[in-house]
mmCIF file of C-alpha atoms in Angstrom:
data_model
loop_
_atom_site.group_PDB
_atom_site.id
_atom_site.type_symbol
_atom_site.label_atom_id
_atom_site.label_comp_id
_atom_site.label_asym_id
_atom_site.label_seq_id
_atom_site.Cartn_x
_atom_site.Cartn_y
_atom_site.Cartn_z
ATOM 1 C CA MET T 1 -0.003 0.018 -0.016
ATOM 2 C CA MET T 2 2.822 2.411 0.948
ATOM 3 C CA HIS T 3 4.525 1.731 -2.403
ATOM 4 C CA CYS T 4 1.331 2.688 -4.282
ATOM 5 C CA ILE T 5 0.989 5.934 -2.393
ATOM 6 C CA LYS T 6 4.682 6.759 -2.993
ATOM 7 C CA TYR T 7 4.277 5.987 -6.772
ATOM 8 C CA ASN T 8 1.085 8.149 -6.975
ATOM 9 C CA PHE T 9 2.758 11.000 -5.197
ATOM 10 C CA ILE T 10 5.797 10.910 -7.574
ATOM 11 C CA THR T 11 3.488 10.670 -10.568
ATOM 12 C CA TYR T 12 1.493 13.675 -9.280
ATOM 13 C CA VAL T 13 4.703 15.652 -8.659
ATOM 14 C CA LEU T 14 5.972 14.887 -12.228
ATOM 15 C CA LYS T 15 2.627 15.968 -13.732
ATOM 16 C CA ILE T 16 2.772 19.295 -11.826
ATOM 17 C CA LYS T 17 6.416 19.812 -12.916
ATOM 18 C CA ASN T 18 5.422 19.116 -16.558
ATOM 19 C CA TYR T 19 2.522 21.512 -16.278
ATOM 20 C CA LEU T 20 4.663 24.203 -14.800
ATOM 21 C CA ASN T 21 7.308 23.763 -17.646
ATOM 22 C CA ILE T 22 4.555 24.132 -20.142
ATOM 23 C CA GLY T 23 3.263 27.258 -18.347
ATOM 24 C CA ASN T 24 6.658 28.649 -18.264
ATOM 25 C CA TYR T 25 7.145 28.005 -21.910
ATOM 26 C CA ARG T 26 3.905 29.840 -22.653
ATOM 27 C CA TYR T 27 4.858 32.689 -20.429
ATOM 28 C CA LEU T 28 8.288 33.091 -22.183
ATOM 29 C CA MET T 29 6.578 32.804 -25.553
ATOM 30 C CA LYS T 30 4.124 35.614 -24.629
ATOM 31 C CA GLN T 31 7.069 37.738 -23.443
ATOM 32 C CA LYS T 32 8.879 37.317 -26.760
ATOM 33 C CA ILE T 33 5.793 38.079 -28.781
ATOM 34 C CA ARG T 34 5.191 41.260 -26.691
ATOM 35 C CA PHE T 35 8.813 42.180 -27.303
ATOM 36 C CA LEU T 36 8.597 41.784 -31.054
ATOM 37 C CA LYS T 37 5.242 43.494 -31.316
ATOM 38 C CA ALA T 38 6.630 46.438 -29.453
ATOM 39 C CA LEU T 39 9.408 46.805 -32.072
ATOM 40 C CA ALA T 40 7.042 46.184 -35.057
ATOM 41 C CA ASP T 41 5.598 49.699 -35.002
ATOM 42 C CA GLU T 42 7.060 52.659 -36.864
ATOM 43 C CA THR T 43 6.549 55.166 -34.077
ATOM 44 C CA ARG T 44 8.016 52.871 -31.474
ATOM 45 C CA MET T 45 10.892 52.050 -33.751
ATOM 46 C CA LYS T 46 11.599 55.820 -34.104
ATOM 47 C CA ILE T 47 11.593 56.114 -30.321
ATOM 48 C CA VAL T 48 14.051 53.343 -29.862
ATOM 49 C CA LEU T 49 16.293 54.675 -32.625
ATOM 50 C CA HIS T 50 16.220 58.086 -30.996
ATOM 51 C CA LEU T 51 17.264 56.585 -27.623
ATOM 52 C CA LEU T 52 19.977 54.348 -28.937
ATOM 53 C CA ASP T 53 23.007 56.483 -28.157
ATOM 54 C CA LYS T 54 22.063 57.742 -24.707
ATOM 55 C CA GLU T 55 19.329 58.407 -22.052
ATOM 56 C CA LYS T 56 16.994 61.300 -22.991
ATOM 57 C CA CYS T 57 14.190 63.218 -21.535
ATOM 58 C CA ALA T 58 10.725 62.362 -22.749
ATOM 59 C CA CYS T 59 10.404 66.077 -23.833
ATOM 60 C CA THR T 60 13.117 65.500 -26.563
ATOM 61 C CA ILE T 61 11.197 62.479 -27.989
ATOM 62 C CA TYR T 62 7.916 64.129 -29.013
ATOM 63 C CA PRO T 63 9.382 66.496 -31.589
ATOM 64 C CA VAL T 64 11.578 63.810 -33.209
ATOM 65 C CA VAL T 65 8.725 61.317 -33.562
ATOM 66 C CA GLY T 66 6.234 63.935 -34.719
ATOM 67 C CA ARG T 67 3.345 62.642 -32.622
ATOM 68 C CA ALA T 68 1.231 64.086 -29.837
ATOM 69 C CA GLN T 69 2.633 63.896 -26.323
ATOM 70 C CA SER T 70 -0.177 61.482 -25.226
ATOM 71 C CA THR T 71 0.508 59.158 -28.242
ATOM 72 C CA VAL T 72 4.160 59.024 -27.568
ATOM 73 C CA SER T 73 3.577 58.459 -23.849
ATOM 74 C CA GLU T 74 1.436 55.372 -24.757
ATOM 75 C CA HIS T 75 4.207 54.106 -27.032
ATOM 76 C CA LEU T 76 6.787 54.606 -24.341
ATOM 77 C CA ALA T 77 4.674 52.626 -21.890
ATOM 78 C CA ILE T 78 4.415 49.687 -24.365
ATOM 79 C CA LEU T 79 8.175 49.761 -24.966
ATOM 80 C CA GLU T 80 8.894 49.767 -21.226
ATOM 81 C CA LYS T 81 6.396 46.983 -20.555
ATOM 82 C CA ALA T 82 8.044 44.935 -23.170
ATOM 83 C CA GLY T 83 11.373 45.346 -21.437
ATOM 84 C CA ILE T 84 12.947 47.439 -24.238
ATOM 85 C CA LEU T 85 13.178 50.735 -22.369
ATOM 86 C CA ARG T 86 13.901 51.758 -18.823
ATOM 87 C CA SER T 87 12.738 55.055 -17.309
ATOM 88 C CA ARG T 88 13.493 57.174 -14.290
ATOM 89 C CA LYS T 89 11.859 60.271 -12.941
ATOM 90 C CA VAL T 90 13.976 63.376 -12.189
ATOM 91 C CA GLY T 91 11.831 66.178 -10.846
ATOM 92 C CA LYS T 92 8.903 66.569 -13.348
ATOM 93 C CA ASN T 93 10.761 64.957 -16.225
ATOM 94 C CA ILE T 94 10.967 61.327 -17.150
ATOM 95 C CA TRP T 95 14.176 60.034 -18.691
ATOM 96 C CA TYR T 96 14.264 56.968 -20.926
ATOM 97 C CA GLU T 97 17.003 54.827 -22.207
ATOM 98 C CA VAL T 98 17.217 51.566 -24.174
ATOM 99 C CA LYS T 99 17.907 48.740 -21.728
ATOM 100 C CA SER T 100 17.467 45.744 -23.980
ATOM 101 C CA ARG T 101 20.607 44.418 -25.603
ATOM 102 C CA LYS T 102 18.356 42.200 -27.721
ATOM 103 C CA ALA T 103 16.617 45.213 -29.247
ATOM 104 C CA ARG T 104 19.980 46.756 -30.119
ATOM 105 C CA GLU T 105 20.972 43.418 -31.860
ATOM 106 C CA ILE T 106 17.719 43.229 -33.751
ATOM 107 C CA LEU T 107 18.173 46.731 -35.098
ATOM 108 C CA LYS T 108 21.774 45.914 -36.004
ATOM 109 C CA ILE T 109 20.740 42.689 -37.861
ATOM 110 C CA LEU T 110 17.957 44.549 -39.675
ATOM 111 C CA ASP T 111 20.490 47.257 -40.550
ATOM 112 C CA ILE T 112 18.232 49.978 -39.211
ATOM 113 C CA LYS T 113 20.236 53.195 -38.591
ATOM 114 C CA LYS T 114 19.679 55.821 -36.049
ATOM 115 C CA ILE T 115 17.401 58.752 -37.093
#
């Protein structure tokens, strides 16, 4: 009887482990899709290209991109959520920089130059 309980427990643990691995795979896949979708937009691509060389204030991004402040703010949030950008607040200003090495590599592979 004890052997049967031990076997069932081990089987149960293996099933949970397998389920968690599948869940982790799905999570990682969703992260990668979010990352690629974030880069697959002209406005967001312009933002990333503008920020490639150094950290910049959000106030410098709006004129370069040629979009309304609210629109650019939405795009910045998408890029940050995807892990491409990092932000920090200094007084009333928010400064952004490209934190993703993968984004830099993708732009290099695609031969997309800074604007």
